[in-house]
XYZ file of C-alpha atoms in Angstrom:
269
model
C 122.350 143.710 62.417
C 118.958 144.599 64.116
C 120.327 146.651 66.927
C 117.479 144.363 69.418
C 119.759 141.727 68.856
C 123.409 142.393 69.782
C 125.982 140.082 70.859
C 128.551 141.793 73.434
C 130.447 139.004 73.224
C 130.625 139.454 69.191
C 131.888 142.597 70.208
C 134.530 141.988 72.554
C 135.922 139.476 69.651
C 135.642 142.555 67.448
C 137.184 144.705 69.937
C 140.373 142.317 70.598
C 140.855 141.646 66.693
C 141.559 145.846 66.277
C 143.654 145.475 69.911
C 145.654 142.320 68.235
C 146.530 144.115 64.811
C 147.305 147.893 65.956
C 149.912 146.951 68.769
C 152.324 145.246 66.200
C 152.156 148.078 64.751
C 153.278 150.821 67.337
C 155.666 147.916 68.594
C 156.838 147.890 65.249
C 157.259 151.157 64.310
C 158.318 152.338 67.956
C 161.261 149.503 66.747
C 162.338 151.345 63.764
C 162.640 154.649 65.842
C 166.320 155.191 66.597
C 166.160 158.472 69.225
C 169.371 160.181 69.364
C 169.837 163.546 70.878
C 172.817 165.807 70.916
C 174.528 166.418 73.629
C 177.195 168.611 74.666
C 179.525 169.368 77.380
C 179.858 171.907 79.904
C 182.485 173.843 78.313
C 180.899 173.552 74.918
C 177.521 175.163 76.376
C 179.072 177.725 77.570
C 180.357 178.666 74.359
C 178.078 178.468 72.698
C 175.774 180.935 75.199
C 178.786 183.760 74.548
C 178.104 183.419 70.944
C 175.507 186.084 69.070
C 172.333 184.914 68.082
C 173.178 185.262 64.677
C 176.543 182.638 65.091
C 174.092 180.213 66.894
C 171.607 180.290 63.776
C 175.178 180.239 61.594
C 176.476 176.891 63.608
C 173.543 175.319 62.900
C 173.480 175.279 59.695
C 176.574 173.903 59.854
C 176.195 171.058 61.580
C 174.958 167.970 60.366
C 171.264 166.842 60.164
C 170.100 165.262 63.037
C 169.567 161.860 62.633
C 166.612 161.603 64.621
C 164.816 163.281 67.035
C 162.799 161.453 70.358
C 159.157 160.239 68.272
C 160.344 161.316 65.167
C 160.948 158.387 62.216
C 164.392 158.733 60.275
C 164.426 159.420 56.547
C 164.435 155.821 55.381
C 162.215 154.502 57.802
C 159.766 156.965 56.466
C 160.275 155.978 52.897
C 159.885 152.810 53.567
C 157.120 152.990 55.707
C 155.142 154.854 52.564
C 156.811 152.709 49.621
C 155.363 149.839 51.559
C 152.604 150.849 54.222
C 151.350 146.894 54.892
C 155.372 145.718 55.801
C 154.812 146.077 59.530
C 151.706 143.753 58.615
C 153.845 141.123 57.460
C 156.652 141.283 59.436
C 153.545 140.772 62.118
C 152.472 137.727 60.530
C 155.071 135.954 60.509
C 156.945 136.604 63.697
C 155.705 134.510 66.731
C 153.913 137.189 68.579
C 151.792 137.619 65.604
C 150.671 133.677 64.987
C 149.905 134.150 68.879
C 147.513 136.989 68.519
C 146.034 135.378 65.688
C 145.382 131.991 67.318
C 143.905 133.923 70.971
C 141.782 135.801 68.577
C 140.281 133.141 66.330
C 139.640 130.862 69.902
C 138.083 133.270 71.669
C 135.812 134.551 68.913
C 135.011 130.636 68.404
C 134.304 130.010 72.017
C 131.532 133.392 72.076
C 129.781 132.089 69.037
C 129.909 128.858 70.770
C 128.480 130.430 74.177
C 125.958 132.986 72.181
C 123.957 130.147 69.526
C 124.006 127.152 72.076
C 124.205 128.895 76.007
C 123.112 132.119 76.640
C 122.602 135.182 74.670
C 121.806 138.819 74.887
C 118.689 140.321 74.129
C 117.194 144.142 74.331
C 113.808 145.118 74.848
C 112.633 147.306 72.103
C 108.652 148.250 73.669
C 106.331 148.083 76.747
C 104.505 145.697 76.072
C 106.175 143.578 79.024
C 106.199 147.107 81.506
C 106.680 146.777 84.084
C 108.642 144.150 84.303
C 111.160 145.471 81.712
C 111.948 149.320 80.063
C 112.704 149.991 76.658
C 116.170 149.741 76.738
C 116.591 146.965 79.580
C 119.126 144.537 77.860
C 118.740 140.761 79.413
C 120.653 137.442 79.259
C 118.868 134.608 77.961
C 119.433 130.947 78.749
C 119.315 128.731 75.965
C 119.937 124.867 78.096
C 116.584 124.420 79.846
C 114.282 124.061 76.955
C 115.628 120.989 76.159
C 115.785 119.355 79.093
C 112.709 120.560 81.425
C 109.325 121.978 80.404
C 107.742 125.124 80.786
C 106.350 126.428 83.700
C 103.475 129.261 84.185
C 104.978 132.854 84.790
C 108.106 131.886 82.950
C 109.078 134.983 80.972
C 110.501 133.708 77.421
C 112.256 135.185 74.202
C 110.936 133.106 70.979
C 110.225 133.007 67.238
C 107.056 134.542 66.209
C 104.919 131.731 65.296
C 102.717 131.922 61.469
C 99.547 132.830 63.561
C 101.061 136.030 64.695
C 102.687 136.845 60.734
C 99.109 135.907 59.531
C 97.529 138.501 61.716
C 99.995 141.325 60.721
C 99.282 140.671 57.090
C 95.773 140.391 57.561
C 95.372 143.521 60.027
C 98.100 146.005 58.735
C 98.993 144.505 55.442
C 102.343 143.057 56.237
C 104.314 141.639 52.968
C 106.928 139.975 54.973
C 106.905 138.063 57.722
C 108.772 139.641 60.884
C 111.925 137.874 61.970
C 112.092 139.617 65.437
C 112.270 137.960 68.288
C 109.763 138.624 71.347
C 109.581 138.537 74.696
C 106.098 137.469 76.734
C 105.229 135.412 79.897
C 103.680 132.314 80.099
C 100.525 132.041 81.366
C 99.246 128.665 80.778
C 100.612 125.543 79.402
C 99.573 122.493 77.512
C 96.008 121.041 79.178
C 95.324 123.951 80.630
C 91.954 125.930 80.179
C 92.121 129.848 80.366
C 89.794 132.598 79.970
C 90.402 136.708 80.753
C 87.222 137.951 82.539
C 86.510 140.908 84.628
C 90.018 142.195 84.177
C 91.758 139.302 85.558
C 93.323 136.085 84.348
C 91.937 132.193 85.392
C 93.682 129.689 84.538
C 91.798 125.879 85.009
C 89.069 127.773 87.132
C 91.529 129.681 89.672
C 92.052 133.141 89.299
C 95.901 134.268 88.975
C 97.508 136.226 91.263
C 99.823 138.474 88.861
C 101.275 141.339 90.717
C 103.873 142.265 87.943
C 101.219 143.371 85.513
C 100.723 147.278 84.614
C 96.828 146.710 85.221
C 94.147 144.329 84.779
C 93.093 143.328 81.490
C 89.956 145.521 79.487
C 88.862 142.754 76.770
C 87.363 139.203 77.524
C 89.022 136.004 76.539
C 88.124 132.287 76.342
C 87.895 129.901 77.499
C 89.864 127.814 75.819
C 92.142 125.195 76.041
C 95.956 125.141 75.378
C 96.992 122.176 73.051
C 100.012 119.944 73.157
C 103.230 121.074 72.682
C 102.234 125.170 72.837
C 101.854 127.676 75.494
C 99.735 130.849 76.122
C 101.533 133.884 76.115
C 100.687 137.323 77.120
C 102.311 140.654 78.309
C 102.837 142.424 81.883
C 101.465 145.200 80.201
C 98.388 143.606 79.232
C 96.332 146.325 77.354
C 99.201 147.076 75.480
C 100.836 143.844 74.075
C 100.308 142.116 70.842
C 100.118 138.543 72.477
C 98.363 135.197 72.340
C 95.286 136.730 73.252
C 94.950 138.107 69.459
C 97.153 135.782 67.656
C 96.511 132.099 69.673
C 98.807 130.345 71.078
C 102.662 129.624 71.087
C 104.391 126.750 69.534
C 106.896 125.402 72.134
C 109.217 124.607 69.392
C 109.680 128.572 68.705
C 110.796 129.284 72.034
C 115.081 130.175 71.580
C 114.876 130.517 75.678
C 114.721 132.023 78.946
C 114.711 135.081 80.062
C 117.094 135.340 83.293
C 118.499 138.584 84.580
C 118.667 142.072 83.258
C 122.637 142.892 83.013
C 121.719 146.575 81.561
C 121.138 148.651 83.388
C 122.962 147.451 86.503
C 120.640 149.907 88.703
């Protein structure tokens, strides 16, 4: 999976699935453990402390194997943990505790791919070309709700589908093959109606110039006017001399959008 586009959720699922099948197994194999030590009496420990070192090696051998030591698996629980390593699996399976796991598991791995395609979603910033508004690295949530029930506003910052204008200008400039699947991340500027030109570094938007005090600098090329049609936007970066936006591609079909950006979760600082 493109590491722009990771689910913590996914792996929190991920996470509980290895948590839900190793503890059966130390349960189950702390079960099979029998501990047993040997223990002796006063009188007998005295004995054996007036005995040479020799007799105390002797005595030993002797005695009896130990059945078991404190962490230590018998003889047949070893053999039949290696004739038949996936038994604790089973034995898992079909006990109660094990249909539990299973069931908490497979719910809450439904209910975050629930939350993640139709809520909110992670997303991670992989350039500058939105600096400085957001680092490389800066991972954010993204709403997924409000695009279907309100429209967009100017200075909303969005996540979306590149749209064919911007695949036709990679091929065409750098001799893409394939069109790019990766999402990106750019604020609107303008919406439907509205006329916009770049000139003299700074933005106007229906004959008002912007006041934009989270971009890196003012703008070095000329742009428009022109006006935004129905159903797109007009996207560009914060970091405006360094973003491959709607100023070189054209503009953004609303339909591409997949949401909001809302809050930066990572880092916390």
């Amino acid at each position: 999976m493109d590491p722009r586009i990771q689910s913590n959720k996914c792996v929190v699922s991920c996470l509980f699935l290895l948590w839900c099948i190793t503890t059966p197994t130390e349960a189950f194999a702390l079960q099979q453990r029998q501990p047993r030590l040997q223990t002796y009496t006063i009188q007998q420990s005295h004995q054996l402390l007036k005995q040479p070192t020799t007799a105390l090696f002797q005595a030993s051998k002797d005695d009896p194997p130990s059945e078991g030591l404190i962490g230590e698996a018998s003889g047949d629980d070893k053999n039949q943990l290696f004739s038949n390593p996936f038994a604790w699996l089973k034995e898992w399976y079909d006990s109660d505790e094990g249909q539990g796991d299973i069931k908490t598991y497979f719910v809450s791995l439904f209910i975050a791919l629930a939350v993640r395609f139709t809520i909110i979603e992670p997303r991670f910033i992989p350039s500058l070309s939105m600096f400085p508004t957001f680092e490389v690295g800066d991972q954010l949530a993204v709403e997924k709700v409000t695009k279907r029930i309100k429209p967009f506003y100017r200075n909303e910052v969005v996540v979306f589908k590149p749209p064919q204008a911007f695949n036709d200008f990679l091929a065409r400039e750098y001799g893409a093959t394939q069109e790019t699947r990766e999402a990106l991340i750019k604020r609107i500027v303008a919406v439907e109606g509205d006329t916009v030109e770049t000139k003299g570094g700074k933005l106007f938007v229906n004959g008002e110039v912007q006041d934009e005090p989270y971009t890196a600098e003012d703008a070095d090329y000329q742009f428009g006017p022109v006006t935004v049609p129905a159903g797109s936007v007009l996207v560009l970066g914060d970091n405006r001399n360094h973003s491959l936006d709607g100023h070189i591609w054209g503009f953004l079909p609303e339909k591409n959008v997949i949401g909001r950006a809302v809050f930066i979760y990572w880092p916390p600082w």
